[in-house]
mmCIF file with all atom_site columns, C-alpha atoms in Angstrom:
data_model
loop_
_atom_site.group_PDB
_atom_site.id
_atom_site.type_symbol
_atom_site.label_atom_id
_atom_site.label_alt_id
_atom_site.label_comp_id
_atom_site.label_asym_id
_atom_site.label_entity_id
_atom_site.label_seq_id
_atom_site.pdbx_PDB_ins_code
_atom_site.Cartn_x
_atom_site.Cartn_y
_atom_site.Cartn_z
_atom_site.occupancy
_atom_site.B_iso_or_equiv
_atom_site.pdbx_formal_charge
_atom_site.auth_seq_id
_atom_site.auth_comp_id
_atom_site.auth_asym_id
_atom_site.auth_atom_id
_atom_site.pdbx_PDB_model_num
ATOM 1   C CA . UNK P 1 1   ? 68.260  -14.775 -11.895 1.00 0.00 ? 1   UNK P CA 1
ATOM 2   C CA . UNK P 1 2   ? 71.059  -12.249 -11.674 1.00 0.00 ? 2   UNK P CA 1
ATOM 3   C CA . UNK P 1 3   ? 72.179  -10.465 -14.820 1.00 0.00 ? 3   UNK P CA 1
ATOM 4   C CA . UNK P 1 4   ? 75.767  -9.608  -15.611 1.00 0.00 ? 4   UNK P CA 1
ATOM 5   C CA . UNK P 1 5   ? 77.433  -7.291  -18.078 1.00 0.00 ? 5   UNK P CA 1
ATOM 6   C CA . UNK P 1 6   ? 80.600  -7.545  -20.079 1.00 0.00 ? 6   UNK P CA 1
ATOM 7   C CA . UNK P 1 7   ? 82.042  -4.183  -21.025 1.00 0.00 ? 7   UNK P CA 1
ATOM 8   C CA . UNK P 1 8   ? 84.861  -4.658  -23.493 1.00 0.00 ? 8   UNK P CA 1
ATOM 9   C CA . UNK P 1 9   ? 87.347  -2.441  -25.248 1.00 0.00 ? 9   UNK P CA 1
ATOM 10  C CA . UNK P 1 10  ? 87.618  -3.352  -28.922 1.00 0.00 ? 10  UNK P CA 1
ATOM 11  C CA . UNK P 1 11  ? 90.782  -1.440  -29.838 1.00 0.00 ? 11  UNK P CA 1
ATOM 12  C CA . UNK P 1 12  ? 92.473  -4.836  -30.178 1.00 0.00 ? 12  UNK P CA 1
ATOM 13  C CA . UNK P 1 13  ? 89.551  -6.730  -31.707 1.00 0.00 ? 13  UNK P CA 1
ATOM 14  C CA . UNK P 1 14  ? 91.127  -10.203 -31.628 1.00 0.00 ? 14  UNK P CA 1
ATOM 15  C CA . UNK P 1 15  ? 92.045  -9.815  -27.969 1.00 0.00 ? 15  UNK P CA 1
ATOM 16  C CA . UNK P 1 16  ? 88.561  -8.529  -27.154 1.00 0.00 ? 16  UNK P CA 1
ATOM 17  C CA . UNK P 1 17  ? 87.045  -11.628 -28.757 1.00 0.00 ? 17  UNK P CA 1
ATOM 18  C CA . UNK P 1 18  ? 89.419  -13.956 -26.903 1.00 0.00 ? 18  UNK P CA 1
ATOM 19  C CA . UNK P 1 19  ? 88.786  -12.241 -23.561 1.00 0.00 ? 19  UNK P CA 1
ATOM 20  C CA . UNK P 1 20  ? 85.039  -12.382 -24.154 1.00 0.00 ? 20  UNK P CA 1
ATOM 21  C CA . UNK P 1 21  ? 85.164  -16.108 -24.941 1.00 0.00 ? 21  UNK P CA 1
ATOM 22  C CA . UNK P 1 22  ? 87.023  -16.680 -21.682 1.00 0.00 ? 22  UNK P CA 1
ATOM 23  C CA . UNK P 1 23  ? 84.543  -14.551 -19.743 1.00 0.00 ? 23  UNK P CA 1
ATOM 24  C CA . UNK P 1 24  ? 81.554  -16.395 -21.172 1.00 0.00 ? 24  UNK P CA 1
ATOM 25  C CA . UNK P 1 25  ? 83.163  -19.684 -20.179 1.00 0.00 ? 25  UNK P CA 1
ATOM 26  C CA . UNK P 1 26  ? 83.739  -18.369 -16.657 1.00 0.00 ? 26  UNK P CA 1
ATOM 27  C CA . UNK P 1 27  ? 80.156  -17.189 -16.327 1.00 0.00 ? 27  UNK P CA 1
ATOM 28  C CA . UNK P 1 28  ? 78.912  -20.614 -17.491 1.00 0.00 ? 28  UNK P CA 1
ATOM 29  C CA . UNK P 1 29  ? 81.097  -22.291 -14.864 1.00 0.00 ? 29  UNK P CA 1
ATOM 30  C CA . UNK P 1 30  ? 79.428  -20.119 -12.244 1.00 0.00 ? 30  UNK P CA 1
ATOM 31  C CA . UNK P 1 31  ? 75.962  -21.123 -13.454 1.00 0.00 ? 31  UNK P CA 1
ATOM 32  C CA . UNK P 1 32  ? 75.197  -17.949 -15.411 1.00 0.00 ? 32  UNK P CA 1
ATOM 33  C CA . UNK P 1 33  ? 73.644  -18.625 -18.798 1.00 0.00 ? 33  UNK P CA 1
ATOM 34  C CA . UNK P 1 34  ? 74.602  -16.529 -21.793 1.00 0.00 ? 34  UNK P CA 1
ATOM 35  C CA . UNK P 1 35  ? 71.040  -15.176 -21.946 1.00 0.00 ? 35  UNK P CA 1
ATOM 36  C CA . UNK P 1 36  ? 71.766  -13.499 -18.590 1.00 0.00 ? 36  UNK P CA 1
ATOM 37  C CA . UNK P 1 37  ? 74.760  -11.580 -19.939 1.00 0.00 ? 37  UNK P CA 1
ATOM 38  C CA . UNK P 1 38  ? 74.760  -8.357  -21.929 1.00 0.00 ? 38  UNK P CA 1
ATOM 39  C CA . UNK P 1 39  ? 77.868  -7.297  -23.879 1.00 0.00 ? 39  UNK P CA 1
ATOM 40  C CA . UNK P 1 40  ? 78.714  -3.647  -24.503 1.00 0.00 ? 40  UNK P CA 1
ATOM 41  C CA . UNK P 1 41  ? 81.598  -2.448  -26.662 1.00 0.00 ? 41  UNK P CA 1
ATOM 42  C CA . UNK P 1 42  ? 83.694  0.669   -26.182 1.00 0.00 ? 42  UNK P CA 1
ATOM 43  C CA . UNK P 1 43  ? 86.538  1.905   -28.404 1.00 0.00 ? 43  UNK P CA 1
ATOM 44  C CA . UNK P 1 44  ? 89.373  1.510   -25.894 1.00 0.00 ? 44  UNK P CA 1
ATOM 45  C CA . UNK P 1 45  ? 90.306  0.773   -22.297 1.00 0.00 ? 45  UNK P CA 1
ATOM 46  C CA . UNK P 1 46  ? 90.057  4.448   -21.300 1.00 0.00 ? 46  UNK P CA 1
ATOM 47  C CA . UNK P 1 47  ? 86.309  4.332   -22.020 1.00 0.00 ? 47  UNK P CA 1
ATOM 48  C CA . UNK P 1 48  ? 85.627  1.253   -19.860 1.00 0.00 ? 48  UNK P CA 1
ATOM 49  C CA . UNK P 1 49  ? 84.882  3.132   -16.612 1.00 0.00 ? 49  UNK P CA 1
ATOM 50  C CA . UNK P 1 50  ? 82.177  5.299   -18.184 1.00 0.00 ? 50  UNK P CA 1
ATOM 51  C CA . UNK P 1 51  ? 80.407  2.308   -19.718 1.00 0.00 ? 51  UNK P CA 1
ATOM 52  C CA . UNK P 1 52  ? 80.771  0.316   -16.490 1.00 0.00 ? 52  UNK P CA 1
ATOM 53  C CA . UNK P 1 53  ? 79.252  3.214   -14.538 1.00 0.00 ? 53  UNK P CA 1
ATOM 54  C CA . UNK P 1 54  ? 76.336  3.418   -16.965 1.00 0.00 ? 54  UNK P CA 1
ATOM 55  C CA . UNK P 1 55  ? 75.729  -0.315  -16.521 1.00 0.00 ? 55  UNK P CA 1
ATOM 56  C CA . UNK P 1 56  ? 76.004  -0.131  -12.734 1.00 0.00 ? 56  UNK P CA 1
ATOM 57  C CA . UNK P 1 57  ? 73.640  2.848   -12.562 1.00 0.00 ? 57  UNK P CA 1
ATOM 58  C CA . UNK P 1 58  ? 70.859  0.908   -14.286 1.00 0.00 ? 58  UNK P CA 1
ATOM 59  C CA . UNK P 1 59  ? 70.512  -1.425  -11.304 1.00 0.00 ? 59  UNK P CA 1
ATOM 60  C CA . UNK P 1 60  ? 70.116  -4.360  -13.711 1.00 0.00 ? 60  UNK P CA 1
ATOM 61  C CA . UNK P 1 61  ? 73.526  -5.961  -13.188 1.00 0.00 ? 61  UNK P CA 1
ATOM 62  C CA . UNK P 1 62  ? 74.873  -7.862  -10.211 1.00 0.00 ? 62  UNK P CA 1
ATOM 63  C CA . UNK P 1 63  ? 78.406  -7.576  -11.583 1.00 0.00 ? 63  UNK P CA 1
ATOM 64  C CA . UNK P 1 64  ? 80.401  -6.359  -14.554 1.00 0.00 ? 64  UNK P CA 1
ATOM 65  C CA . UNK P 1 65  ? 83.404  -7.987  -16.228 1.00 0.00 ? 65  UNK P CA 1
ATOM 66  C CA . UNK P 1 66  ? 85.535  -5.199  -17.721 1.00 0.00 ? 66  UNK P CA 1
ATOM 67  C CA . UNK P 1 67  ? 87.736  -6.480  -20.539 1.00 0.00 ? 67  UNK P CA 1
ATOM 68  C CA . UNK P 1 68  ? 90.402  -4.959  -22.744 1.00 0.00 ? 68  UNK P CA 1
ATOM 69  C CA . UNK P 1 69  ? 94.077  -4.666  -23.459 1.00 0.00 ? 69  UNK P CA 1
ATOM 70  C CA . UNK P 1 70  ? 96.701  -1.960  -23.251 1.00 0.00 ? 70  UNK P CA 1
ATOM 71  C CA . UNK P 1 71  ? 100.011 -2.812  -24.885 1.00 0.00 ? 71  UNK P CA 1
ATOM 72  C CA . UNK P 1 72  ? 103.057 -0.727  -24.049 1.00 0.00 ? 72  UNK P CA 1
ATOM 73  C CA . UNK P 1 73  ? 104.232 1.539   -26.841 1.00 0.00 ? 73  UNK P CA 1
ATOM 74  C CA . UNK P 1 74  ? 107.035 4.039   -27.209 1.00 0.00 ? 74  UNK P CA 1
ATOM 75  C CA . UNK P 1 75  ? 105.424 6.814   -25.140 1.00 0.00 ? 75  UNK P CA 1
ATOM 76  C CA . UNK P 1 76  ? 104.055 7.194   -21.627 1.00 0.00 ? 76  UNK P CA 1
ATOM 77  C CA . UNK P 1 77  ? 100.503 7.001   -23.023 1.00 0.00 ? 77  UNK P CA 1
ATOM 78  C CA . UNK P 1 78  ? 100.433 3.391   -21.754 1.00 0.00 ? 78  UNK P CA 1
ATOM 79  C CA . UNK P 1 79  ? 100.979 4.476   -18.152 1.00 0.00 ? 79  UNK P CA 1
ATOM 80  C CA . UNK P 1 80  ? 98.234  7.101   -18.295 1.00 0.00 ? 80  UNK P CA 1
ATOM 81  C CA . UNK P 1 81  ? 95.674  4.786   -19.873 1.00 0.00 ? 81  UNK P CA 1
ATOM 82  C CA . UNK P 1 82  ? 96.415  1.898   -17.493 1.00 0.00 ? 82  UNK P CA 1
ATOM 83  C CA . UNK P 1 83  ? 96.239  4.134   -14.445 1.00 0.00 ? 83  UNK P CA 1
ATOM 84  C CA . UNK P 1 84  ? 93.066  5.946   -15.495 1.00 0.00 ? 84  UNK P CA 1
ATOM 85  C CA . UNK P 1 85  ? 91.324  2.710   -16.402 1.00 0.00 ? 85  UNK P CA 1
ATOM 86  C CA . UNK P 1 86  ? 92.187  0.958   -13.148 1.00 0.00 ? 86  UNK P CA 1
ATOM 87  C CA . UNK P 1 87  ? 91.310  3.961   -10.991 1.00 0.00 ? 87  UNK P CA 1
ATOM 88  C CA . UNK P 1 88  ? 88.116  4.609   -12.920 1.00 0.00 ? 88  UNK P CA 1
ATOM 89  C CA . UNK P 1 89  ? 86.868  1.045   -12.546 1.00 0.00 ? 89  UNK P CA 1
ATOM 90  C CA . UNK P 1 90  ? 87.764  1.000   -8.863  1.00 0.00 ? 90  UNK P CA 1
ATOM 91  C CA . UNK P 1 91  ? 85.810  4.219   -8.370  1.00 0.00 ? 91  UNK P CA 1
ATOM 92  C CA . UNK P 1 92  ? 82.755  2.825   -10.173 1.00 0.00 ? 92  UNK P CA 1
ATOM 93  C CA . UNK P 1 93  ? 82.533  -0.224  -7.962  1.00 0.00 ? 93  UNK P CA 1
ATOM 94  C CA . UNK P 1 94  ? 83.191  1.670   -4.749  1.00 0.00 ? 94  UNK P CA 1
ATOM 95  C CA . UNK P 1 95  ? 80.606  4.361   -5.600  1.00 0.00 ? 95  UNK P CA 1
ATOM 96  C CA . UNK P 1 96  ? 77.901  1.994   -6.860  1.00 0.00 ? 96  UNK P CA 1
ATOM 97  C CA . UNK P 1 97  ? 78.462  -1.216  -4.915  1.00 0.00 ? 97  UNK P CA 1
ATOM 98  C CA . UNK P 1 98  ? 78.400  -3.161  -8.191  1.00 0.00 ? 98  UNK P CA 1
ATOM 99  C CA . UNK P 1 99  ? 81.534  -5.291  -8.635  1.00 0.00 ? 99  UNK P CA 1
ATOM 100 C CA . UNK P 1 100 ? 83.617  -4.312  -11.676 1.00 0.00 ? 100 UNK P CA 1
ATOM 101 C CA . UNK P 1 101 ? 86.116  -7.078  -12.286 1.00 0.00 ? 101 UNK P CA 1
ATOM 102 C CA . UNK P 1 102 ? 89.388  -5.904  -13.842 1.00 0.00 ? 102 UNK P CA 1
ATOM 103 C CA . UNK P 1 103 ? 89.982  -8.057  -16.914 1.00 0.00 ? 103 UNK P CA 1
ATOM 104 C CA . UNK P 1 104 ? 92.200  -5.532  -18.646 1.00 0.00 ? 104 UNK P CA 1
ATOM 105 C CA . UNK P 1 105 ? 95.526  -6.797  -19.914 1.00 0.00 ? 105 UNK P CA 1
ATOM 106 C CA . UNK P 1 106 ? 98.375  -4.391  -19.197 1.00 0.00 ? 106 UNK P CA 1
ATOM 107 C CA . UNK P 1 107 ? 101.240 -5.983  -21.092 1.00 0.00 ? 107 UNK P CA 1
ATOM 108 C CA . UNK P 1 108 ? 104.509 -5.266  -22.842 1.00 0.00 ? 108 UNK P CA 1
ATOM 109 C CA . UNK P 1 109 ? 103.715 -6.970  -26.145 1.00 0.00 ? 109 UNK P CA 1
ATOM 110 C CA . UNK P 1 110 ? 101.206 -8.959  -28.172 1.00 0.00 ? 110 UNK P CA 1
ATOM 111 C CA . UNK P 1 111 ? 102.700 -12.317 -27.161 1.00 0.00 ? 111 UNK P CA 1
ATOM 112 C CA . UNK P 1 112 ? 102.009 -11.542 -23.497 1.00 0.00 ? 112 UNK P CA 1
ATOM 113 C CA . UNK P 1 113 ? 98.474  -10.461 -24.380 1.00 0.00 ? 113 UNK P CA 1
ATOM 114 C CA . UNK P 1 114 ? 97.806  -13.659 -26.303 1.00 0.00 ? 114 UNK P CA 1
ATOM 115 C CA . UNK P 1 115 ? 99.129  -15.761 -23.418 1.00 0.00 ? 115 UNK P CA 1
ATOM 116 C CA . UNK P 1 116 ? 96.700  -14.052 -21.040 1.00 0.00 ? 116 UNK P CA 1
ATOM 117 C CA . UNK P 1 117 ? 93.634  -14.222 -23.248 1.00 0.00 ? 117 UNK P CA 1
ATOM 118 C CA . UNK P 1 118 ? 93.593  -17.687 -24.734 1.00 0.00 ? 118 UNK P CA 1
ATOM 119 C CA . UNK P 1 119 ? 92.358  -20.019 -22.044 1.00 0.00 ? 119 UNK P CA 1
ATOM 120 C CA . UNK P 1 120 ? 94.268  -21.556 -19.215 1.00 0.00 ? 120 UNK P CA 1
ATOM 121 C CA . UNK P 1 121 ? 95.044  -20.278 -15.750 1.00 0.00 ? 121 UNK P CA 1
ATOM 122 C CA . UNK P 1 122 ? 96.121  -16.807 -16.882 1.00 0.00 ? 122 UNK P CA 1
ATOM 123 C CA . UNK P 1 123 ? 93.024  -16.095 -19.017 1.00 0.00 ? 123 UNK P CA 1
ATOM 124 C CA . UNK P 1 124 ? 91.994  -12.696 -17.711 1.00 0.00 ? 124 UNK P CA 1
ATOM 125 C CA . UNK P 1 125 ? 88.571  -12.784 -19.359 1.00 0.00 ? 125 UNK P CA 1
ATOM 126 C CA . UNK P 1 126 ? 87.775  -16.040 -17.576 1.00 0.00 ? 126 UNK P CA 1
ATOM 127 C CA . UNK P 1 127 ? 89.138  -14.738 -14.280 1.00 0.00 ? 127 UNK P CA 1
ATOM 128 C CA . UNK P 1 128 ? 87.175  -11.489 -14.569 1.00 0.00 ? 128 UNK P CA 1
ATOM 129 C CA . UNK P 1 129 ? 83.901  -13.382 -14.943 1.00 0.00 ? 129 UNK P CA 1
ATOM 130 C CA . UNK P 1 130 ? 84.658  -15.542 -11.906 1.00 0.00 ? 130 UNK P CA 1
ATOM 131 C CA . UNK P 1 131 ? 85.519  -12.458 -9.854  1.00 0.00 ? 131 UNK P CA 1
ATOM 132 C CA . UNK P 1 132 ? 82.370  -10.587 -10.970 1.00 0.00 ? 132 UNK P CA 1
ATOM 133 C CA . UNK P 1 133 ? 80.119  -13.467 -9.907  1.00 0.00 ? 133 UNK P CA 1
ATOM 134 C CA . UNK P 1 134 ? 81.953  -14.224 -6.667  1.00 0.00 ? 134 UNK P CA 1
ATOM 135 C CA . UNK P 1 135 ? 81.956  -10.573 -5.610  1.00 0.00 ? 135 UNK P CA 1
ATOM 136 C CA . UNK P 1 136 ? 78.293  -10.149 -6.571  1.00 0.00 ? 136 UNK P CA 1
ATOM 137 C CA . UNK P 1 137 ? 77.424  -13.112 -4.360  1.00 0.00 ? 137 UNK P CA 1
ATOM 138 C CA . UNK P 1 138 ? 79.468  -11.660 -1.511  1.00 0.00 ? 138 UNK P CA 1
ATOM 139 C CA . UNK P 1 139 ? 77.759  -8.265  -1.872  1.00 0.00 ? 139 UNK P CA 1
ATOM 140 C CA . UNK P 1 140 ? 74.362  -9.967  -1.848  1.00 0.00 ? 140 UNK P CA 1
ATOM 141 C CA . UNK P 1 141 ? 75.325  -11.937 1.288   1.00 0.00 ? 141 UNK P CA 1
ATOM 142 C CA . UNK P 1 142 ? 76.611  -8.856  3.070   1.00 0.00 ? 142 UNK P CA 1
ATOM 143 C CA . UNK P 1 143 ? 73.519  -6.814  2.167   1.00 0.00 ? 143 UNK P CA 1
ATOM 144 C CA . UNK P 1 144 ? 71.165  -9.651  3.148   1.00 0.00 ? 144 UNK P CA 1
ATOM 145 C CA . UNK P 1 145 ? 72.734  -9.879  6.596   1.00 0.00 ? 145 UNK P CA 1
ATOM 146 C CA . UNK P 1 146 ? 72.422  -6.186  7.392   1.00 0.00 ? 146 UNK P CA 1
ATOM 147 C CA . UNK P 1 147 ? 70.570  -5.338  10.607  1.00 0.00 ? 147 UNK P CA 1
#
């Protein structure tokens, strides 16, 4: 059985819980039981890449759903955090070969965040879990078919 990790930023605790609920639902839909999922909390989105890298480096996880939210404020801090988080997670998966699904909300306001974390088609936690599993399966297929 493949194990998966959820690495979540808890700066917005309610959103983290909602994204996690969606991710767990997505993993279940893909046949992954909750006992095969480990959840790790970090303070904010900026810290997600480091925790994802630590998870990937263990060799225990087939994929990682990275969850969090960054809500635009009055400064350019939003742009820096969004960019660093996205680039950091991309680098982790490219360097390690372990899929790191981007379930980080990058939104203008809380209403947008709630709309993308509460179930339905736009639930980024749910989508991140589906992507983590689908990409892990693809990586396994590609690596199995190597000469």
